[in-house]
Short mmCIF file of C-alpha atoms in Angstrom, two decimals:
data_model
loop_
_atom_site.label_atom_id
_atom_site.label_comp_id
_atom_site.label_asym_id
_atom_site.label_seq_id
_atom_site.Cartn_x
_atom_site.Cartn_y
_atom_site.Cartn_z
CA UNK A 1 -64.59 3.97 1.79
CA UNK A 2 -66.72 5.98 4.40
CA UNK A 3 -65.12 9.01 6.15
CA UNK A 4 -66.34 11.18 8.88
CA UNK A 5 -67.41 15.18 8.98
CA UNK A 6 -67.67 17.16 12.10
CA UNK A 7 -70.41 19.97 11.50
CA UNK A 8 -70.41 22.90 13.48
CA UNK A 9 -73.43 25.03 13.27
CA UNK A 10 -76.03 27.27 14.96
CA UNK A 11 -79.05 25.44 16.30
CA UNK A 12 -81.26 27.31 13.69
CA UNK A 13 -79.17 26.09 10.66
CA UNK A 14 -78.34 22.60 11.38
CA UNK A 15 -81.80 21.15 10.25
CA UNK A 16 -81.12 22.54 6.72
CA UNK A 17 -77.71 21.09 6.84
CA UNK A 18 -79.08 17.77 7.67
CA UNK A 19 -81.42 17.78 4.92
CA UNK A 20 -78.92 18.31 2.36
CA UNK A 21 -76.45 15.97 3.70
CA UNK A 22 -78.58 13.05 3.73
CA UNK A 23 -77.72 12.90 -0.03
CA UNK A 24 -73.96 12.05 0.59
CA UNK A 25 -74.58 8.48 1.32
CA UNK A 26 -70.46 7.55 1.85
CA UNK A 27 -70.08 10.45 4.61
CA UNK A 28 -71.01 10.33 8.04
CA UNK A 29 -72.06 13.59 9.50
CA UNK A 30 -71.77 14.51 13.21
CA UNK A 31 -73.46 17.62 14.32
CA UNK A 32 -72.41 20.20 16.83
CA UNK A 33 -74.57 22.90 17.64
CA UNK A 34 -74.10 26.46 19.34
CA UNK A 35 -76.52 29.16 20.81
CA UNK A 36 -73.37 31.72 20.65
CA UNK A 37 -70.26 31.46 18.03
CA UNK A 38 -67.87 31.72 21.14
CA UNK A 39 -69.05 27.95 22.05
CA UNK A 40 -67.19 26.62 19.28
CA UNK A 41 -64.06 26.92 20.83
CA UNK A 42 -65.08 24.17 23.59
CA UNK A 43 -66.87 22.14 20.73
CA UNK A 44 -63.28 21.75 18.80
CA UNK A 45 -61.38 20.89 21.78
CA UNK A 46 -63.69 17.97 22.41
CA UNK A 47 -64.25 16.63 18.76
CA UNK A 48 -63.50 12.96 18.25
CA UNK A 49 -61.25 11.78 15.48
CA UNK A 50 -63.08 12.90 12.19
CA UNK A 51 -61.36 13.30 8.54
CA UNK A 52 -62.85 16.93 8.23
CA UNK A 53 -64.66 19.80 9.70
CA UNK A 54 -67.46 21.91 8.30
CA UNK A 55 -68.06 25.24 9.83
CA UNK A 56 -71.45 27.02 9.08
CA UNK A 57 -69.85 30.34 9.32
CA UNK A 58 -66.94 32.48 9.87
CA UNK A 59 -67.44 33.52 13.58
CA UNK A 60 -67.43 29.75 15.11
CA UNK A 61 -64.16 29.18 12.78
CA UNK A 62 -62.50 32.19 14.07
CA UNK A 63 -63.39 30.94 17.72
CA UNK A 64 -62.13 27.34 17.29
CA UNK A 65 -59.37 28.16 15.05
CA UNK A 66 -56.65 27.92 17.63
CA UNK A 67 -57.78 24.34 18.81
CA UNK A 68 -58.15 23.13 15.42
CA UNK A 69 -54.55 24.19 14.27
CA UNK A 70 -53.27 21.68 17.16
CA UNK A 71 -55.59 18.79 15.59
CA UNK A 72 -54.32 19.50 11.84
CA UNK A 73 -57.68 18.69 10.37
CA UNK A 74 -58.97 19.88 7.10
CA UNK A 75 -61.54 22.28 7.12
CA UNK A 76 -64.25 24.11 5.20
CA UNK A 77 -65.80 27.42 6.11
CA UNK A 78 -69.18 28.67 4.71
CA UNK A 79 -68.57 32.66 4.01
CA UNK A 80 -71.04 35.17 3.27
CA UNK A 81 -71.27 35.80 -0.60
CA UNK A 82 -73.63 37.72 -2.98
CA UNK A 83 -76.04 34.80 -3.22
CA UNK A 84 -76.83 34.54 0.46
CA UNK A 85 -77.24 38.05 0.74
CA UNK A 86 -79.48 38.49 -2.60
CA UNK A 87 -81.63 35.66 -1.40
CA UNK A 88 -82.29 36.94 2.15
CA UNK A 89 -83.21 40.29 0.41
CA UNK A 90 -85.57 38.57 -1.59
CA UNK A 91 -87.15 36.89 1.25
CA UNK A 92 -87.56 40.19 2.93
CA UNK A 93 -89.19 41.66 0.01
CA UNK A 94 -91.62 38.84 -0.25
CA UNK A 95 -92.26 38.55 3.56
CA UNK A 96 -92.42 41.76 4.89
CA UNK A 97 -93.21 43.90 1.61
CA UNK A 98 -90.14 46.10 2.36
CA UNK A 99 -87.54 47.69 0.13
CA UNK A 100 -83.85 47.98 1.04
CA UNK A 101 -84.01 51.37 2.77
CA UNK A 102 -86.49 50.02 5.42
CA UNK A 103 -83.83 47.30 6.33
CA UNK A 104 -81.22 46.77 9.04
CA UNK A 105 -78.32 44.44 8.17
CA UNK A 106 -75.37 42.96 9.84
CA UNK A 107 -72.44 41.42 7.77
CA UNK A 108 -68.89 41.12 7.76
CA UNK A 109 -68.42 42.83 4.62
CA UNK A 110 -70.87 45.87 4.03
CA UNK A 111 -69.51 46.61 0.66
CA UNK A 112 -71.06 43.28 -0.49
CA UNK A 113 -74.68 44.54 0.52
CA UNK A 114 -74.15 48.16 -1.06
CA UNK A 115 -73.03 46.60 -4.26
CA UNK A 116 -76.04 44.24 -4.58
CA UNK A 117 -78.38 47.05 -3.91
CA UNK A 118 -76.65 49.45 -6.29
CA UNK A 119 -77.26 46.71 -8.92
CA UNK A 120 -81.15 45.91 -8.31
CA UNK A 121 -82.24 49.16 -6.69
CA UNK A 122 -79.75 52.14 -7.60
CA UNK A 123 -81.84 55.01 -6.45
CA UNK A 124 -82.04 53.34 -2.84
CA UNK A 125 -79.63 52.02 -0.15
CA UNK A 126 -80.23 50.07 3.07
CA UNK A 127 -81.82 51.85 6.11
CA UNK A 128 -78.81 50.78 8.41
CA UNK A 129 -75.80 48.77 7.83
CA UNK A 130 -73.44 47.46 10.84
CA UNK A 131 -69.97 45.77 9.93
CA UNK A 132 -69.44 42.91 12.60
CA UNK A 133 -66.60 40.93 13.82
CA UNK A 134 -66.01 37.90 15.94
CA UNK A 135 -64.91 40.09 18.90
CA UNK A 136 -68.26 42.23 18.86
CA UNK A 137 -70.98 41.63 21.48
CA UNK A 138 -73.80 39.92 20.32
CA UNK A 139 -75.77 42.67 22.78
CA UNK A 140 -74.45 45.47 20.48
CA UNK A 141 -75.65 43.82 17.27
CA UNK A 142 -78.97 43.34 18.74
CA UNK A 143 -79.21 46.99 20.08
CA UNK A 144 -78.19 48.34 16.48
CA UNK A 145 -81.17 46.49 15.07
CA UNK A 146 -83.67 47.42 18.01
CA UNK A 147 -82.64 51.26 17.37
CA UNK A 148 -83.16 51.01 13.75
CA UNK A 149 -86.47 49.76 14.29
CA UNK A 150 -87.56 52.10 17.12
CA UNK A 151 -86.25 55.06 15.29
CA UNK A 152 -88.32 54.28 12.01
CA UNK A 153 -85.15 53.46 9.77
CA UNK A 154 -85.75 49.89 9.39
CA UNK A 155 -88.92 47.53 9.72
CA UNK A 156 -87.26 44.44 9.38
CA UNK A 157 -83.57 43.03 10.53
CA UNK A 158 -81.26 40.67 8.59
CA UNK A 159 -78.77 39.12 10.55
CA UNK A 160 -75.91 36.96 10.11
CA UNK A 161 -76.09 35.68 13.61
CA UNK A 162 -78.55 32.87 14.93
CA UNK A 163 -78.44 34.22 18.60
CA UNK A 164 -79.10 38.07 17.52
CA UNK A 165 -82.11 36.42 15.57
CA UNK A 166 -83.37 34.66 18.16
CA UNK A 167 -83.26 37.90 20.81
CA UNK A 168 -84.80 40.17 18.47
CA UNK A 169 -87.69 37.60 17.67
CA UNK A 170 -88.15 36.67 21.37
CA UNK A 171 -88.35 40.54 21.78
CA UNK A 172 -91.11 41.24 19.09
CA UNK A 173 -89.07 42.60 16.45
CA UNK A 174 -89.18 41.59 12.83
CA UNK A 175 -85.97 39.69 12.10
CA UNK A 176 -84.61 37.37 9.33
CA UNK A 177 -81.80 34.78 9.71
CA UNK A 178 -79.24 34.95 6.57
CA UNK A 179 -80.61 32.53 3.95
CA UNK A 180 -78.26 30.09 2.22
CA UNK A 181 -79.36 28.90 -1.19
CA UNK A 182 -79.71 24.98 -1.28
CA UNK A 183 -77.40 24.69 -4.20
CA UNK A 184 -74.71 26.84 -2.44
CA UNK A 185 -74.87 24.75 0.71
CA UNK A 186 -74.87 21.43 -1.58
CA UNK A 187 -71.53 22.65 -3.19
CA UNK A 188 -69.98 23.66 0.16
CA UNK A 189 -70.98 20.19 1.51
CA UNK A 190 -69.36 18.42 -1.59
CA UNK A 191 -66.12 20.37 -1.33
CA UNK A 192 -66.13 19.32 2.27
CA UNK A 193 -66.52 15.50 1.42
CA UNK A 194 -63.86 15.89 -1.24
CA UNK A 195 -61.40 17.13 1.69
CA UNK A 196 -62.51 14.58 3.87
CA UNK A 197 -61.97 11.83 1.21
CA UNK A 198 -58.65 13.31 0.50
CA UNK A 199 -57.38 13.50 4.28
CA UNK A 200 -58.71 9.96 4.66
CA UNK A 201 -56.69 8.62 1.72
CA UNK A 202 -53.50 10.36 2.85
CA UNK A 203 -53.70 9.20 6.12
CA UNK A 204 -53.56 5.49 4.81
CA UNK A 205 -50.27 6.36 2.78
CA UNK A 206 -47.13 4.32 3.37
CA UNK A 207 -44.61 6.22 5.49
CA UNK A 208 -40.98 5.36 6.03
CA UNK A 209 -38.76 6.81 8.87
CA UNK A 210 -34.98 6.47 8.50
CA UNK A 211 -33.07 7.14 11.63
CA UNK A 212 -29.38 7.57 11.45
CA UNK A 213 -27.43 7.90 14.85
CA UNK A 214 -23.69 7.25 15.30
CA UNK A 215 -23.03 4.65 17.74
CA UNK A 216 -26.85 3.76 18.47
CA UNK A 217 -27.23 0.72 20.42
CA UNK A 218 -30.19 -1.83 20.62
CA UNK A 219 -32.07 0.20 23.56
CA UNK A 220 -32.07 3.51 21.12
CA UNK A 221 -33.88 1.76 18.46
CA UNK A 222 -35.90 -0.14 20.77
CA UNK A 223 -37.15 3.08 21.97
CA UNK A 224 -37.85 4.13 18.68
CA UNK A 225 -39.73 0.92 17.78
CA UNK A 226 -42.06 1.41 20.75
CA UNK A 227 -43.14 4.97 19.44
CA UNK A 228 -43.58 4.00 15.90
CA UNK A 229 -44.91 0.66 16.73
CA UNK A 230 -43.04 -1.04 13.72
CA UNK A 231 -40.23 -3.35 13.40
CA UNK A 232 -37.02 -2.16 12.01
CA UNK A 233 -34.11 -3.11 9.85
CA UNK A 234 -30.78 -1.69 8.25
CA UNK A 235 -31.41 0.82 5.68
CA UNK A 236 -27.32 1.01 5.36
CA UNK A 237 -24.99 0.55 8.13
CA UNK A 238 -25.71 3.64 10.04
CA UNK A 239 -29.41 4.06 9.43
CA UNK A 240 -32.42 1.98 10.81
CA UNK A 241 -35.56 2.17 8.64
CA UNK A 242 -39.05 1.72 10.00
CA UNK A 243 -42.20 1.38 7.85
CA UNK A 244 -45.64 2.82 9.11
CA UNK A 245 -48.35 4.81 7.97
CA UNK A 246 -48.98 8.73 7.61
CA UNK A 247 -51.81 8.54 10.22
CA UNK A 248 -49.40 7.16 12.78
CA UNK A 249 -46.53 9.32 11.91
CA UNK A 250 -48.86 12.41 12.41
CA UNK A 251 -50.01 11.02 15.76
CA UNK A 252 -46.49 10.24 16.87
CA UNK A 253 -45.14 13.36 15.67
CA UNK A 254 -47.42 15.19 17.69
CA UNK A 255 -46.06 13.76 20.88
CA UNK A 256 -43.55 16.15 22.34
CA UNK A 257 -41.69 13.69 24.39
CA UNK A 258 -41.05 11.69 21.00
CA UNK A 259 -39.55 14.79 19.38
CA UNK A 260 -37.30 15.64 22.40
CA UNK A 261 -36.25 12.09 22.58
CA UNK A 262 -34.84 12.14 18.99
CA UNK A 263 -33.52 15.71 19.33
CA UNK A 264 -31.47 14.77 22.63
CA UNK A 265 -30.10 11.66 21.05
CA UNK A 266 -28.55 13.88 18.45
CA UNK A 267 -30.13 11.26 15.71
CA UNK A 268 -30.85 12.61 12.24
CA UNK A 269 -34.30 11.54 11.03
CA UNK A 270 -35.61 11.80 7.75
CA UNK A 271 -39.71 10.92 7.23
CA UNK A 272 -41.08 10.33 3.88
CA UNK A 273 -44.60 9.77 2.41
CA UNK A 274 -45.60 8.40 -0.86
CA UNK A 275 -48.32 6.48 -2.92
CA UNK A 276 -46.10 3.12 -2.40
CA UNK A 277 -43.14 2.20 -0.06
CA UNK A 278 -40.65 2.59 -2.59
CA UNK A 279 -41.42 6.44 -3.17
CA UNK A 280 -41.85 7.17 0.58
CA UNK A 281 -38.47 5.53 0.99
CA UNK A 282 -36.88 8.01 -1.48
CA UNK A 283 -38.58 10.61 -0.20
CA UNK A 284 -37.31 9.87 3.56
CA UNK A 285 -33.75 9.64 2.16
CA UNK A 286 -34.12 13.28 0.84
CA UNK A 287 -35.63 14.46 3.89
CA UNK A 288 -32.78 12.59 5.90
CA UNK A 289 -29.97 14.65 3.64
CA UNK A 290 -31.46 17.71 4.92
CA UNK A 291 -31.62 16.61 8.50
CA UNK A 292 -28.62 17.36 10.97
CA UNK A 293 -28.05 16.11 14.56
CA UNK A 294 -31.26 16.36 16.43
CA UNK A 295 -33.05 17.15 13.42
CA UNK A 296 -36.28 16.06 12.16
CA UNK A 297 -37.27 16.63 8.45
CA UNK A 298 -40.47 15.23 6.37
CA UNK A 299 -41.01 15.20 2.68
CA UNK A 300 -44.69 14.45 1.52
CA UNK A 301 -45.98 12.97 -1.71
CA UNK A 302 -45.60 16.25 -3.28
CA UNK A 303 -41.83 16.80 -2.48
CA UNK A 304 -42.85 19.67 0.15
CA UNK A 305 -39.99 19.63 2.93
CA UNK A 306 -40.97 20.54 6.24
CA UNK A 307 -39.93 20.05 9.92
CA UNK A 308 -42.14 19.49 12.81
CA UNK A 309 -39.71 21.62 15.17
CA UNK A 310 -39.71 24.24 12.72
CA UNK A 311 -42.05 26.41 10.65
CA UNK A 312 -39.98 26.26 7.87
CA UNK A 313 -41.59 24.62 4.72
CA UNK A 314 -39.47 24.10 1.65
CA UNK A 315 -40.56 22.80 -1.89
CA UNK A 316 -38.12 20.50 -3.50
CA UNK A 317 -40.25 19.92 -6.61
CA UNK A 318 -39.17 21.44 -9.84
CA UNK A 319 -42.34 22.89 -11.68
CA UNK A 320 -40.66 24.88 -14.45
CA UNK A 321 -40.22 22.52 -17.58
CA UNK A 322 -36.70 24.24 -18.26
CA UNK A 323 -35.45 23.12 -14.77
CA UNK A 324 -36.87 19.72 -15.05
CA UNK A 325 -34.93 19.18 -18.56
CA UNK A 326 -31.84 20.77 -16.97
CA UNK A 327 -31.91 18.36 -14.01
CA UNK A 328 -31.95 15.31 -16.70
CA UNK A 329 -29.28 17.07 -18.91
CA UNK A 330 -27.09 17.50 -15.75
CA UNK A 331 -27.74 13.78 -14.22
CA UNK A 332 -28.87 15.65 -11.19
CA UNK A 333 -31.83 14.66 -9.00
CA UNK A 334 -34.71 17.36 -9.02
CA UNK A 335 -34.35 17.63 -5.27
CA UNK A 336 -30.63 18.30 -5.48
CA UNK A 337 -31.12 20.94 -8.07
CA UNK A 338 -33.87 22.40 -6.13
CA UNK A 339 -31.71 22.65 -3.02
CA UNK A 340 -28.99 24.09 -5.11
CA UNK A 341 -31.39 26.89 -5.95
CA UNK A 342 -32.65 27.58 -2.69
CA UNK A 343 -29.05 27.90 -1.48
CA UNK A 344 -28.54 30.44 -4.00
CA UNK A 345 -31.88 32.39 -3.02
CA UNK A 346 -30.87 32.74 0.70
CA UNK A 347 -26.86 32.61 0.42
CA UNK A 348 -25.88 36.20 1.21
CA UNK A 349 -23.58 36.63 -1.80
CA UNK A 350 -23.39 35.33 -5.30
CA UNK A 351 -20.00 33.54 -4.45
CA UNK A 352 -19.43 30.70 -2.38
CA UNK A 353 -16.87 27.66 -1.32
CA UNK A 354 -17.45 24.05 -1.41
CA UNK A 355 -17.85 24.17 2.23
CA UNK A 356 -20.62 26.58 2.31
CA UNK A 357 -22.49 24.33 0.05
CA UNK A 358 -21.80 21.22 1.91
CA UNK A 359 -23.01 22.96 5.12
CA UNK A 360 -26.21 23.63 3.55
CA UNK A 361 -27.10 20.49 1.56
CA UNK A 362 -25.50 18.38 4.98
CA UNK A 363 -24.02 15.87 2.27
CA UNK A 364 -20.64 14.50 2.30
CA UNK A 365 -17.54 16.78 0.67
CA UNK A 366 -17.31 14.06 -2.28
CA UNK A 367 -20.92 14.47 -3.21
CA UNK A 368 -20.81 18.46 -2.71
CA UNK A 369 -17.98 18.52 -5.35
CA UNK A 370 -19.79 16.03 -7.71
CA UNK A 371 -22.72 18.54 -7.70
CA UNK A 372 -20.28 21.69 -7.99
CA UNK A 373 -18.52 19.95 -11.08
CA UNK A 374 -21.81 19.12 -12.81
CA UNK A 375 -22.76 22.86 -12.31
CA UNK A 376 -19.33 23.92 -13.66
CA UNK A 377 -19.84 21.68 -16.68
CA UNK A 378 -23.28 22.91 -17.52
CA UNK A 379 -22.39 26.79 -16.87
CA UNK A 380 -24.39 27.38 -13.66
CA UNK A 381 -21.14 28.31 -11.92
CA UNK A 382 -17.70 29.22 -12.58
CA UNK A 383 -14.41 29.12 -10.42
CA UNK A 384 -13.71 32.77 -10.02
CA UNK A 385 -10.91 32.85 -7.24
CA UNK A 386 -9.43 31.51 -4.31
CA UNK A 387 -9.19 32.48 -0.71
CA UNK A 388 -6.46 31.20 1.92
CA UNK A 389 -8.10 31.45 5.30
CA UNK A 390 -5.03 29.68 7.17
CA UNK A 391 -1.40 30.11 6.50
CA UNK A 392 -0.87 26.48 5.72
CA UNK A 393 -3.00 24.25 3.77
CA UNK A 394 -4.63 24.24 0.29
CA UNK A 395 -6.60 27.43 -0.88
CA UNK A 396 -10.10 27.14 -1.18
CA UNK A 397 -11.79 27.84 -4.59
CA UNK A 398 -14.28 30.51 -4.96
CA UNK A 399 -17.24 29.81 -7.19
CA UNK A 400 -19.66 32.29 -8.51
CA UNK A 401 -23.31 31.59 -9.87
CA UNK A 402 -23.95 32.34 -13.47
CA UNK A 403 -27.48 30.99 -13.19
CA UNK A 404 -29.72 31.78 -16.31
CA UNK A 405 -32.89 33.66 -15.43
CA UNK A 406 -35.31 31.07 -15.51
CA UNK A 407 -33.27 29.41 -12.70
CA UNK A 408 -33.42 32.25 -10.48
CA UNK A 409 -35.77 32.47 -7.43
#
């Protein structure tokens, strides 16, 4: 299965990436080069559909990040580390026969450079060090190195920025561009191909959409079908089911008019991903249980619950062995036990009523009472009192959580 990767790099670094990238036969690399990192913003905005993006530096990523978040693409960013700084220092010593005290250097983490020099040459330090950030002007970085050489503090500049290296060289100053080790670069590209492969396989995952709408007519479901490009059939008497792919869902959920249509219709929508349709359907059912009128919830294959109309992200998967065993003993689904624990974590009091839990779980009163009974039977809650909110009618039972420590969040 082939996949595509966009490489965003300086013009100086791109040929080296191409040489190593040729070893990855199942990946197609598309190269987008810049002279200045700020150009990455426009590059990202015009990227075609790809499976992953490789940034050959933190600065272009910084400038393209906002546009990338809208695309929701997996990203790998090359960052400066001990290997690249050490390799470039070695190159400087061989090429210009200089020690660190005759080098000016700019980098995002000066502490890193000082630590390396203290290890290999404790009695010396850099001639001049500049901490750089994405908002810094390139001209100020150039001037830093120019002044270091003119004043005699440095004989050669080491820079992280392609444009700075070019300008220094053009002006006749000695300069070296940060030198990435072949092994480090190959490992970074391998990790990017892994991200791309995973992204492509996820996009092909089955996706199930369950839409529940009281009194919906054929026109409503016809509109949903047009967006999802999928026929529908009855999941139950009140719910329509659509089967499609994760890739298409990610596209259609990105359409504001589709989200607004579902919200305005007061429909409850649950979306599920999974390795097969049966699993995706179960996840869609769990997501639908969480949704209220006008709400949209999505559960992925890892049982992470999220909403495209909210930044909230909830994990409904039990990871502690004790929790998993307890769910089995209680005859309670891991999702429902996880939701119960979340209710305990966010509820302002250790006490609650069946109505409180029903509102949180968004399930029927009968289902809520069944969950409470199982919790009482297994010692997770106790009936601790009653409250009368009206002068007539039955009093409401007050329950108190008595969770063991391993269940508390």
